[in-house]
Coordinates of C-alpha atoms in Angstrom, one line a residue:
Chain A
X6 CA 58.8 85.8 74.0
X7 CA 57.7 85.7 70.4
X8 CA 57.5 88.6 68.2
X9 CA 54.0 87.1 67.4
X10 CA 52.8 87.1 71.4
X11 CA 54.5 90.4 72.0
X12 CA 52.0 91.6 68.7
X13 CA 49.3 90.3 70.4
X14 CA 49.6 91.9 73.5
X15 CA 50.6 94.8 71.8
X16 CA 47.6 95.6 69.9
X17 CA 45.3 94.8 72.9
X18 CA 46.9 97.7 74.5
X19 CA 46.4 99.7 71.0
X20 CA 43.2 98.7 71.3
X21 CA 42.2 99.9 74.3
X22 CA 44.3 103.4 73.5
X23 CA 41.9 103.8 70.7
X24 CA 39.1 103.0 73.0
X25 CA 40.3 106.0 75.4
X26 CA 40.8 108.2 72.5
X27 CA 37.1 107.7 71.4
X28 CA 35.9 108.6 74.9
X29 CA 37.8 111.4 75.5
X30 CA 41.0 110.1 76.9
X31 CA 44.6 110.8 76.0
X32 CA 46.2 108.5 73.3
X33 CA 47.9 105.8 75.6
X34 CA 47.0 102.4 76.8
X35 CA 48.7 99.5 78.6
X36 CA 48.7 95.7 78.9
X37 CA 50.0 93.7 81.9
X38 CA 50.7 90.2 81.2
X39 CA 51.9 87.1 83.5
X40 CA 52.5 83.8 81.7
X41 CA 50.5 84.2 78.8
X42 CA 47.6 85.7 80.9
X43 CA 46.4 89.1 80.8
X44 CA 46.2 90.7 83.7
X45 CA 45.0 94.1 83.4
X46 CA 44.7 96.8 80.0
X47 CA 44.1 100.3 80.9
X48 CA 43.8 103.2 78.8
X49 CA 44.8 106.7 80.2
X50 CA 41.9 108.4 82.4
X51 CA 43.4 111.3 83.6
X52 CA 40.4 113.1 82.1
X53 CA 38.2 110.8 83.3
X54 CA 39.1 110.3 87.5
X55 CA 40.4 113.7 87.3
X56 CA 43.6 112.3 88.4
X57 CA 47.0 113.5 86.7
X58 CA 48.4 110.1 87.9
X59 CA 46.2 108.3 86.3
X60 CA 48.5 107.7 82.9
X61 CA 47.8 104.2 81.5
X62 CA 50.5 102.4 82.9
X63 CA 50.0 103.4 86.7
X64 CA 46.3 102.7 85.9
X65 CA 46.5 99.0 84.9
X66 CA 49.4 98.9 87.5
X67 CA 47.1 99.6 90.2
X68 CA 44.4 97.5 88.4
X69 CA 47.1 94.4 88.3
X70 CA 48.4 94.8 92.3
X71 CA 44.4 94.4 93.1
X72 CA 44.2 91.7 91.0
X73 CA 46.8 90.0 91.8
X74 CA 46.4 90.8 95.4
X75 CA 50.4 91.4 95.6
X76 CA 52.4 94.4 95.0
X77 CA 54.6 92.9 93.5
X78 CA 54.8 92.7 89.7
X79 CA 57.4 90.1 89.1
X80 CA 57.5 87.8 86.1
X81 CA 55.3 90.5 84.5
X82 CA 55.5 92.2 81.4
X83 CA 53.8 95.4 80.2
X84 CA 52.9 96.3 76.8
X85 CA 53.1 99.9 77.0
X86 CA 51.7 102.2 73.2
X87 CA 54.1 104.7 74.5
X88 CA 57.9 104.4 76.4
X89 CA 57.0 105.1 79.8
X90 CA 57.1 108.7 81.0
X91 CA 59.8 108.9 83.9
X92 CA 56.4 108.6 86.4
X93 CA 55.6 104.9 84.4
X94 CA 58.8 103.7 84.5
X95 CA 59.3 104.1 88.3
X96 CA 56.5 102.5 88.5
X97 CA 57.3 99.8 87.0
X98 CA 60.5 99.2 88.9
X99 CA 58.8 99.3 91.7
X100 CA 56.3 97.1 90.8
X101 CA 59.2 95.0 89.9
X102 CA 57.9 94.3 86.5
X103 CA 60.4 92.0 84.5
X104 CA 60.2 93.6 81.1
X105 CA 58.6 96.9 79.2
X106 CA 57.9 96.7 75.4
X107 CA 56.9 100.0 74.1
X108 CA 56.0 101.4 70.6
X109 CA 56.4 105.1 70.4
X110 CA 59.3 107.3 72.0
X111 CA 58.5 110.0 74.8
X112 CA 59.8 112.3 72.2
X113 CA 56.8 111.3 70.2
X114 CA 54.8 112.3 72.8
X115 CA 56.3 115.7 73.5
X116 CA 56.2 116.5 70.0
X117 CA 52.1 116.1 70.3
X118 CA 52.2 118.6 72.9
X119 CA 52.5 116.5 75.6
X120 CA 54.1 118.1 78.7
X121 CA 56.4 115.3 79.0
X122 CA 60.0 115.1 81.1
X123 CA 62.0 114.3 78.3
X124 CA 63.9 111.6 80.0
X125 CA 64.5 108.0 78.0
X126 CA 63.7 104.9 79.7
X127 CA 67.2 103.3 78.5
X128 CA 68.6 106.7 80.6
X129 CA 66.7 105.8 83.9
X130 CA 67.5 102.3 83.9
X131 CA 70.9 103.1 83.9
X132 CA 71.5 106.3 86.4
X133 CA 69.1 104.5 88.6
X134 CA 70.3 100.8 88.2
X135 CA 67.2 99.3 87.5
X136 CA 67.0 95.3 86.5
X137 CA 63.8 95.7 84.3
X138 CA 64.4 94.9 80.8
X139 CA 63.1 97.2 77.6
X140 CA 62.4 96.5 74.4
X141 CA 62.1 100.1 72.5
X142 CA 60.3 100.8 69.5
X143 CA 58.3 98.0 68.8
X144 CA 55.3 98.2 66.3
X145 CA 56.5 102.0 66.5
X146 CA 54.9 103.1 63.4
X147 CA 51.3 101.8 64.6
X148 CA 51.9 103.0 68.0
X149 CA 53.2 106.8 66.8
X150 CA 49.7 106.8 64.6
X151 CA 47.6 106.6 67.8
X152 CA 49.1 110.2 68.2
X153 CA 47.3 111.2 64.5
X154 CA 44.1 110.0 65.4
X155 CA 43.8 111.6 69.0
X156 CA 44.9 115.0 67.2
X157 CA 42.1 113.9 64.4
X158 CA 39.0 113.4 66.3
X159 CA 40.3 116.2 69.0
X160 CA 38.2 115.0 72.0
X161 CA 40.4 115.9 75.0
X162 CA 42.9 118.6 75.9
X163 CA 46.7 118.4 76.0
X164 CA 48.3 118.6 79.5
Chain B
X16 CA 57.6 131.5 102.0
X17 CA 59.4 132.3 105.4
X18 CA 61.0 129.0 107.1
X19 CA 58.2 129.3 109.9
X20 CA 56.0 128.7 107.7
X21 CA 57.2 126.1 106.2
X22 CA 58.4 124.4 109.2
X23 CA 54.4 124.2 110.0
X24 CA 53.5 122.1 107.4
X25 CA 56.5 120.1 107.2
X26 CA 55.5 119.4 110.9
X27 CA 52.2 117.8 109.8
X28 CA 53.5 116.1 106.7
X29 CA 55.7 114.2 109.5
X30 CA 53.4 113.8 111.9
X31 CA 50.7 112.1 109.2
X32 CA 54.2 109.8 108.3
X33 CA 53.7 109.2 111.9
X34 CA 50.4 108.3 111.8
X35 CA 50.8 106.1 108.8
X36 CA 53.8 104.0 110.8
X37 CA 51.7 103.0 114.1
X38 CA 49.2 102.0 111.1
X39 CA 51.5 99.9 109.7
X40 CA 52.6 101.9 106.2
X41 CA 55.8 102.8 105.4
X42 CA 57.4 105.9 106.7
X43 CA 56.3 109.0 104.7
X44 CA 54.3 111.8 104.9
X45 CA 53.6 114.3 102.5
X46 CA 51.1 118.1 102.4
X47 CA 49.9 120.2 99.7
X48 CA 49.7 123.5 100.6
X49 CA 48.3 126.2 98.4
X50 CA 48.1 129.8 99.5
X51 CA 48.5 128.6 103.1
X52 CA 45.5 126.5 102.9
X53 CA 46.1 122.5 102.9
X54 CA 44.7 120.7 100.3
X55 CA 45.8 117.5 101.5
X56 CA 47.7 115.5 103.5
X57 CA 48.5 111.9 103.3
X58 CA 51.0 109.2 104.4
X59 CA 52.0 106.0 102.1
X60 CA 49.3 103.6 101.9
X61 CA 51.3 101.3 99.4
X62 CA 50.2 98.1 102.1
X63 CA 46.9 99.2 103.4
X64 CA 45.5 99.7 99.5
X65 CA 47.7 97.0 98.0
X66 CA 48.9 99.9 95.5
X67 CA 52.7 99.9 94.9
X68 CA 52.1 103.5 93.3
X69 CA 50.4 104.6 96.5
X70 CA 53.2 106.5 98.2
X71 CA 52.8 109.6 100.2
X72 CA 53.5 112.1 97.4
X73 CA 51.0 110.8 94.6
X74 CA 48.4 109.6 97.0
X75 CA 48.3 113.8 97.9
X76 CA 48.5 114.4 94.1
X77 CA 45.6 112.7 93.4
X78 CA 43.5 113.7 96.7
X79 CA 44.3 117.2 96.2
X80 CA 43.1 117.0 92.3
X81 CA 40.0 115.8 93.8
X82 CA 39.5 118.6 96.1
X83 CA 40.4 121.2 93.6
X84 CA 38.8 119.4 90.9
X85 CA 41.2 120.4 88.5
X86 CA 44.4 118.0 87.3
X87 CA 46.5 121.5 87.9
X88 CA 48.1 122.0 91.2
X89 CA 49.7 125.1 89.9
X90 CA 50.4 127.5 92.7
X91 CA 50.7 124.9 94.9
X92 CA 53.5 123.5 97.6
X93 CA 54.6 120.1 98.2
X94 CA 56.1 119.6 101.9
X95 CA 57.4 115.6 101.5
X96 CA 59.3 114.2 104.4
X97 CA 61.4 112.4 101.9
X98 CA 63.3 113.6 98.6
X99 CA 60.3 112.1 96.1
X100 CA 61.4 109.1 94.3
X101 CA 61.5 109.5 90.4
X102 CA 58.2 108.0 90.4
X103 CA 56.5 111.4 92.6
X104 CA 59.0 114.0 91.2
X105 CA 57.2 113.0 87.7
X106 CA 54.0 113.2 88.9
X107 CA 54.7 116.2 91.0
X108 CA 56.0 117.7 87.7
X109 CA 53.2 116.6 85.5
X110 CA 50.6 118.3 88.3
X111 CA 52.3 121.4 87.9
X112 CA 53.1 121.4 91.6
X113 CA 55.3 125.1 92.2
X114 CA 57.4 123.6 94.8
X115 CA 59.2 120.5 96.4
X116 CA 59.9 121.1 99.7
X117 CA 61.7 117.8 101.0
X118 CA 63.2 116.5 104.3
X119 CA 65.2 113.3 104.0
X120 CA 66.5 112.3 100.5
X121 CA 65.9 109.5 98.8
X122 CA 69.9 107.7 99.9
X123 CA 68.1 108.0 103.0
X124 CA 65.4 105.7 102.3
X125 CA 67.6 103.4 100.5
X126 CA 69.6 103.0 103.2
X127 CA 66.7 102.2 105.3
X128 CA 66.6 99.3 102.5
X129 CA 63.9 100.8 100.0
X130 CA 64.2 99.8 96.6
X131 CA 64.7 103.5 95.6
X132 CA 66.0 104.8 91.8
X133 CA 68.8 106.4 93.4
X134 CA 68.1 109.5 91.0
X135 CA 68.4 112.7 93.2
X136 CA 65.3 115.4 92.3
X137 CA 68.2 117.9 90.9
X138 CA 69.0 115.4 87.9
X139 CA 65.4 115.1 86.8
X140 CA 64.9 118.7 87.4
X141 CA 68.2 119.3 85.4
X142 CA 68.1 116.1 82.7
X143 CA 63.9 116.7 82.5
X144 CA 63.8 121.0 82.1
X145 CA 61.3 121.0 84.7
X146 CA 60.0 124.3 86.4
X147 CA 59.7 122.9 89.8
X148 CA 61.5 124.6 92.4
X149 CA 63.1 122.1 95.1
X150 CA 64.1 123.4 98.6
X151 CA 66.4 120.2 99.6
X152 CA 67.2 119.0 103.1
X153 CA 64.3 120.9 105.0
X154 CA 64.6 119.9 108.9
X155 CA 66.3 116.8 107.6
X156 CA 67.6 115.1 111.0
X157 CA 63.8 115.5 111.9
X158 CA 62.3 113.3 108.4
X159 CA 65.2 110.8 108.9
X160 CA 64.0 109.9 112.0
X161 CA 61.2 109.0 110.7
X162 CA 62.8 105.6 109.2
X163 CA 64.6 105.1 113.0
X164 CA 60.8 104.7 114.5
X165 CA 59.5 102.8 111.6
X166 CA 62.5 99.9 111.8
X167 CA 62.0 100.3 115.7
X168 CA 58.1 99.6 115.4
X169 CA 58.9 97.2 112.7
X170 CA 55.6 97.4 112.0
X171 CA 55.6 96.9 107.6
X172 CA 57.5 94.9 105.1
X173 CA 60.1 96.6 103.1
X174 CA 59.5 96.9 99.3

Protein backbone atom coordinates (compact mmCIF):
# COMPACT_ATOMS: atom_id res chain seq x y z
CA UNK A 1 0.00 0.00 0.00
CA UNK A 2 0.70 3.62 -0.32
CA UNK A 3 2.67 5.62 1.99
CA UNK A 4 -0.30 8.04 1.68
CA UNK A 5 -3.15 5.17 2.73
CA UNK A 6 -0.87 3.74 5.32
CA UNK A 7 -0.86 7.79 6.69
CA UNK A 8 -4.33 7.67 6.74
CA UNK A 9 -4.90 4.76 8.62
CA UNK A 10 -2.21 5.69 10.74
CA UNK A 11 -3.42 8.80 12.10
CA UNK A 12 -6.96 7.42 12.68
CA UNK A 13 -5.32 5.14 15.05
CA UNK A 14 -3.35 8.35 16.53
CA UNK A 15 -6.50 9.76 16.68
CA UNK A 16 -8.17 7.61 18.69
CA UNK A 17 -4.85 7.17 21.05
CA UNK A 18 -5.33 10.86 21.77
CA UNK A 19 -8.93 10.17 22.37
CA UNK A 20 -7.96 7.45 25.17
CA UNK A 21 -5.40 9.68 26.50
CA UNK A 22 -8.04 12.49 27.12
CA UNK A 23 -10.31 9.96 28.91
CA UNK A 24 -7.95 8.48 30.96
CA UNK A 25 -6.55 5.68 28.91
CA UNK A 26 -2.98 4.69 28.20
CA UNK A 27 -1.31 6.38 25.07
CA UNK A 28 -2.02 3.56 22.47
CA UNK A 29 -4.54 3.05 19.82
CA UNK A 30 -5.12 0.64 16.89
CA UNK A 31 -6.63 0.47 13.39
CA UNK A 32 -7.75 -2.71 11.58
CA UNK A 33 -8.20 -2.39 7.96
CA UNK A 34 -9.47 -4.98 5.10
CA UNK A 35 -9.42 -3.60 1.53
CA UNK A 36 -9.49 -0.08 2.12
CA UNK A 37 -12.21 -0.52 4.80
CA UNK A 38 -11.90 0.10 8.34
CA UNK A 39 -12.78 -2.38 10.33
CA UNK A 40 -12.35 -1.62 13.91
CA UNK A 41 -9.99 1.43 15.89
CA UNK A 42 -9.57 0.89 19.49
CA UNK A 43 -7.78 2.84 21.98
CA UNK A 44 -6.31 1.05 25.10
CA UNK A 45 -9.01 0.58 27.97
CA UNK A 46 -7.32 -1.31 30.40
CA UNK A 47 -8.32 1.42 32.85
CA UNK A 48 -11.50 1.52 31.65
CA UNK A 49 -12.90 -2.55 31.59
CA UNK A 50 -10.42 -3.06 34.25
CA UNK A 51 -8.99 -5.55 32.04
CA UNK A 52 -5.02 -5.82 31.81
CA UNK A 53 -5.67 -7.46 28.34
CA UNK A 54 -7.37 -4.99 27.09
CA UNK A 55 -4.18 -3.12 25.18
CA UNK A 56 -5.42 -1.54 21.98
CA UNK A 57 -4.55 -3.98 19.62
CA UNK A 58 -6.33 -7.08 21.34
CA UNK A 59 -9.21 -4.58 21.87
CA UNK A 60 -9.95 -3.74 18.22
CA UNK A 61 -8.91 -7.38 17.57
CA UNK A 62 -11.75 -8.59 19.42
CA UNK A 63 -13.85 -5.71 18.06
CA UNK A 64 -12.83 -6.89 14.28
CA UNK A 65 -13.40 -11.09 14.94
CA UNK A 66 -17.23 -9.73 15.99
CA UNK A 67 -17.33 -7.79 13.25
CA UNK A 68 -16.30 -9.69 10.88
CA UNK A 69 -17.96 -12.64 12.42
CA UNK A 70 -14.58 -14.87 11.68
CA UNK A 71 -11.67 -15.33 13.65
CA UNK A 72 -9.68 -15.08 11.27
CA UNK A 73 -7.93 -11.91 10.37
CA UNK A 74 -6.48 -12.62 6.95
CA UNK A 75 -5.91 -9.97 4.36
CA UNK A 76 -5.96 -7.56 7.27
CA UNK A 77 -3.68 -5.00 8.24
CA UNK A 78 -3.31 -3.14 11.58
CA UNK A 79 -2.11 0.25 12.14
CA UNK A 80 -0.69 -0.09 15.52
CA UNK A 81 0.84 3.83 17.42
CA UNK A 82 3.10 1.47 19.13
CA UNK A 83 5.17 -2.05 17.89
CA UNK A 84 3.16 -4.54 19.43
CA UNK A 85 4.02 -5.72 22.92
CA UNK A 86 4.92 -9.58 22.77
CA UNK A 87 0.84 -10.09 24.00
CA UNK A 88 -0.24 -7.85 20.56
CA UNK A 89 1.85 -9.48 18.40
CA UNK A 90 0.64 -13.02 19.20
CA UNK A 91 -2.33 -11.83 18.66
CA UNK A 92 -1.99 -10.91 15.70
CA UNK A 93 -0.52 -14.09 14.33
CA UNK A 94 -3.14 -15.72 15.53
CA UNK A 95 -5.53 -13.66 14.14
CA UNK A 96 -3.54 -14.32 11.11
CA UNK A 97 -3.31 -10.68 10.31
CA UNK A 98 -1.28 -10.08 6.98
CA UNK A 99 0.79 -7.05 7.94
CA UNK A 100 1.56 -4.68 11.26
CA UNK A 101 2.69 -0.99 10.67
CA UNK A 102 3.70 0.52 13.77
CA UNK A 103 5.19 3.96 14.80
CA UNK A 104 6.94 3.95 18.08
CA UNK A 105 9.44 1.06 19.41
CA UNK A 106 8.49 -1.02 22.64
CA UNK A 107 11.57 0.58 23.95
CA UNK A 108 9.75 3.81 23.65
CA UNK A 109 7.21 2.46 25.67
CA UNK A 110 9.43 1.08 28.46
CA UNK A 111 11.24 4.14 28.68
CA UNK A 112 7.68 5.97 29.70
CA UNK A 113 7.43 3.55 32.43
CA UNK A 114 5.70 1.07 30.80
CA UNK A 115 6.17 -2.46 32.29
CA UNK A 116 6.77 -3.77 29.00
CA UNK A 117 8.67 -7.34 27.93
CA UNK A 118 11.31 -5.87 26.04
CA UNK A 119 11.02 -8.22 23.19
CA UNK A 120 11.03 -6.74 19.30
CA UNK A 121 8.45 -7.71 17.05
CA UNK A 122 11.22 -8.37 14.18
CA UNK A 123 12.70 -11.01 17.22
CA UNK A 124 9.26 -12.95 17.58
CA UNK A 125 8.65 -13.23 14.02
CA UNK A 126 11.65 -14.97 13.60
CA UNK A 127 12.16 -17.43 16.82
CA UNK A 128 8.53 -18.18 16.39
CA UNK A 129 8.26 -18.33 12.46
CA UNK A 130 5.61 -16.18 11.99
CA UNK A 131 4.40 -15.15 8.13
CA UNK A 132 2.98 -11.66 9.28
CA UNK A 133 4.79 -8.86 7.74
CA UNK A 134 6.01 -5.54 9.70
CA UNK A 135 6.72 -2.38 8.79
CA UNK A 136 8.67 -0.66 11.87
CA UNK A 137 8.95 2.87 12.57
CA UNK A 138 6.53 4.49 10.64
CA UNK A 139 5.44 8.14 11.35
CA UNK A 140 7.69 7.36 14.48
CA UNK A 141 8.24 10.73 15.50
CA UNK A 142 4.34 11.54 15.71
CA UNK A 143 3.63 8.28 17.19
CA UNK A 144 6.63 8.59 20.10
CA UNK A 145 4.93 12.21 20.92
CA UNK A 146 1.66 10.46 21.94
CA UNK A 147 3.99 9.34 24.87
CA UNK A 148 4.61 13.39 25.73
CA UNK A 149 1.22 14.26 25.90
CA UNK A 150 -0.12 11.25 28.02
CA UNK A 151 2.93 12.16 30.51
CA UNK A 152 1.50 16.06 29.96
CA UNK A 153 -2.07 15.92 30.85
CA UNK A 154 -1.15 12.84 33.45
CA UNK A 155 -4.71 11.30 33.63
CA UNK A 156 -3.99 7.58 34.19
CA UNK A 157 -1.35 5.52 36.03
CA UNK A 158 1.59 3.55 34.57
CA UNK A 159 1.32 -0.30 34.86
CA UNK B 1 3.24 -24.69 47.44
CA UNK B 2 3.40 -28.53 48.26
CA UNK B 3 2.64 -30.69 44.94
CA UNK B 4 -0.73 -31.82 46.62
CA UNK B 5 -1.73 -28.79 46.37
CA UNK B 6 -1.01 -28.01 43.36
CA UNK B 7 -2.14 -31.18 41.90
CA UNK B 8 -5.81 -29.92 43.21
CA UNK B 9 -6.07 -27.14 41.03
CA UNK B 10 -4.29 -28.46 38.21
CA UNK B 11 -7.12 -31.10 38.50
CA UNK B 12 -9.85 -28.58 37.88
CA UNK B 13 -8.01 -26.41 35.44
CA UNK B 14 -8.25 -29.90 33.41
CA UNK B 15 -11.39 -30.93 34.16
CA UNK B 16 -12.88 -27.18 33.02
CA UNK B 17 -10.59 -28.10 29.63
CA UNK B 18 -12.87 -30.97 29.82
CA UNK B 19 -15.82 -29.24 30.09
CA UNK B 20 -14.89 -26.76 27.41
CA UNK B 21 -14.23 -29.99 24.82
CA UNK B 22 -17.74 -31.78 25.10
CA UNK B 23 -18.79 -27.94 24.55
CA UNK B 24 -17.03 -27.78 21.55
CA UNK B 25 -13.86 -25.33 22.48
CA UNK B 26 -10.51 -26.27 22.09
CA UNK B 27 -8.69 -28.17 24.69
CA UNK B 28 -7.49 -25.93 27.52
CA UNK B 29 -8.12 -25.18 30.81
CA UNK B 30 -6.69 -22.79 33.01
CA UNK B 31 -7.22 -21.61 37.37
CA UNK B 32 -6.14 -18.65 39.23
CA UNK B 33 -5.49 -19.45 42.46
CA UNK B 34 -4.55 -16.86 45.05
CA UNK B 35 -3.91 -17.77 48.73
CA UNK B 36 -5.66 -21.13 48.07
CA UNK B 37 -8.76 -19.38 47.06
CA UNK B 38 -9.82 -19.63 43.12
CA UNK B 39 -10.39 -16.60 41.54
CA UNK B 40 -11.28 -18.15 38.34
CA UNK B 41 -11.37 -20.83 36.24
CA UNK B 42 -12.04 -20.97 32.58
CA UNK B 43 -11.57 -23.05 29.43
CA UNK B 44 -10.90 -21.49 25.73
CA UNK B 45 -13.89 -20.00 24.45
CA UNK B 46 -11.96 -18.72 21.18
CA UNK B 47 -15.29 -20.48 19.02
CA UNK B 48 -18.14 -20.02 21.41
CA UNK B 49 -17.29 -16.01 21.62
CA UNK B 50 -15.85 -15.72 18.12
CA UNK B 51 -12.58 -14.21 20.01
CA UNK B 52 -9.29 -15.48 18.67
CA UNK B 53 -7.64 -13.90 21.88
CA UNK B 54 -10.07 -15.84 24.07
CA UNK B 55 -7.89 -18.74 25.12
CA UNK B 56 -8.01 -20.36 28.49
CA UNK B 57 -5.24 -18.29 30.13
CA UNK B 58 -6.43 -14.64 29.21
CA UNK B 59 -10.00 -15.37 29.42
CA UNK B 60 -9.01 -16.18 33.47
CA UNK B 61 -6.90 -12.98 33.34
CA UNK B 62 -9.52 -10.91 32.62
CA UNK B 63 -12.33 -12.74 34.81
CA UNK B 64 -10.18 -12.82 37.73
CA UNK B 65 -9.36 -8.82 37.27
CA UNK B 66 -13.01 -8.61 37.44
CA UNK B 67 -13.48 -10.42 40.57
CA UNK B 68 -10.60 -8.70 42.31
CA UNK B 69 -11.30 -5.58 40.68
CA UNK B 70 -7.90 -4.64 40.42
CA UNK B 71 -5.66 -5.18 36.91
CA UNK B 72 -2.96 -6.73 39.53
CA UNK B 73 -3.00 -10.44 40.09
CA UNK B 74 0.06 -10.17 42.13
CA UNK B 75 0.24 -12.96 44.63
CA UNK B 76 -1.50 -14.94 42.43
CA UNK B 77 -0.99 -18.70 40.72
CA UNK B 78 -1.70 -19.63 37.29
CA UNK B 79 -2.41 -23.61 36.99
CA UNK B 80 -2.66 -23.81 32.76
CA UNK B 81 -3.00 -27.28 31.28
CA UNK B 82 -0.86 -26.07 28.50
CA UNK B 83 2.69 -24.17 28.41
CA UNK B 84 0.88 -20.47 27.64
CA UNK B 85 1.44 -19.40 24.13
CA UNK B 86 3.47 -16.05 23.81
CA UNK B 87 0.23 -14.43 23.61
CA UNK B 88 -0.84 -15.55 27.60
CA UNK B 89 2.75 -15.64 28.96
CA UNK B 90 2.55 -11.66 28.08
CA UNK B 91 -0.46 -11.16 29.54
CA UNK B 92 0.23 -13.32 32.41
CA UNK B 93 3.42 -11.18 32.84
CA UNK B 94 1.72 -7.82 32.36
CA UNK B 95 -1.04 -9.08 35.25
CA UNK B 96 1.71 -9.65 37.53
CA UNK B 97 0.62 -13.17 37.91
CA UNK B 98 3.53 -14.90 40.70
CA UNK B 99 3.39 -18.18 39.04
CA UNK B 100 2.96 -20.35 35.85
CA UNK B 101 2.19 -23.61 36.69
CA UNK B 102 1.84 -25.54 33.28
CA UNK B 103 1.10 -29.13 32.10
CA UNK B 104 1.60 -29.87 28.43
CA UNK B 105 3.90 -27.35 26.50
CA UNK B 106 3.14 -25.60 23.74
CA UNK B 107 5.20 -28.45 21.00
CA UNK B 108 2.43 -30.30 22.37
CA UNK B 109 -0.31 -28.29 21.02
CA UNK B 110 1.42 -27.82 17.84
CA UNK B 111 1.62 -31.08 17.32
CA UNK B 112 -1.96 -31.43 17.85
CA UNK B 113 -1.89 -28.93 14.70
CA UNK B 114 -2.23 -25.45 16.60
CA UNK B 115 -0.87 -22.60 14.96
CA UNK B 116 1.45 -22.09 18.10
CA UNK B 117 4.67 -19.46 18.26
CA UNK B 118 6.82 -22.22 18.97
CA UNK B 119 8.54 -19.82 21.75
CA UNK B 120 8.90 -21.96 25.02
CA UNK B 121 7.84 -19.75 28.31
CA UNK B 122 11.77 -19.91 29.46
CA UNK B 123 12.90 -17.75 26.39
CA UNK B 124 10.33 -14.99 27.11
CA UNK B 125 11.03 -15.27 30.71
CA UNK B 126 14.87 -15.22 29.83
CA UNK B 127 14.77 -12.75 26.48
CA UNK B 128 11.76 -10.48 28.35
CA UNK B 129 13.43 -10.23 32.32
CA UNK B 130 10.23 -11.21 33.58
CA UNK B 131 9.65 -12.10 37.34
CA UNK B 132 7.33 -14.88 36.71
CA UNK B 133 8.19 -18.10 38.23
CA UNK B 134 7.30 -21.17 35.78
CA UNK B 135 6.94 -24.75 37.26
CA UNK B 136 7.18 -26.74 33.68
CA UNK B 137 5.70 -30.13 32.86
CA UNK B 138 3.30 -30.39 35.95
CA UNK B 139 1.30 -33.94 35.58
CA UNK B 140 2.12 -33.55 31.93
CA UNK B 141 0.93 -37.14 30.47
CA UNK B 142 -2.35 -35.99 32.33
CA UNK B 143 -2.75 -32.23 30.18
CA UNK B 144 -1.58 -34.02 26.98
CA UNK B 145 -4.27 -36.11 27.02
CA UNK B 146 -6.35 -33.58 26.92
CA UNK B 147 -5.57 -33.01 22.96
CA UNK B 148 -6.12 -37.21 22.53
CA UNK B 149 -9.97 -36.67 23.72
CA UNK B 150 -10.42 -33.46 21.91
CA UNK B 151 -9.16 -35.05 18.22
CA UNK B 152 -11.27 -38.20 19.48
CA UNK B 153 -14.50 -35.96 20.02
CA UNK B 154 -13.52 -34.04 17.11
CA UNK B 155 -15.81 -31.74 18.26
CA UNK B 156 -13.93 -27.98 17.07
CA UNK B 157 -12.05 -26.68 14.13
CA UNK B 158 -8.34 -26.24 14.49
CA UNK B 159 -6.96 -22.57 14.36
Amino acid sequence: MSDKINKKFMKMAIAKAKAGIRKGQTPFGACIVKKGRVISCEHNTVWKSCDITSHAEVHAIRKACKKLKNISLEGCTIYSTCEPCPMCFSACHWAKISKIVYGARISDAKKSGFNELNISNKVLKSKGRSRVKIVPDFMRRENAELFMLWQKLNKSKIY
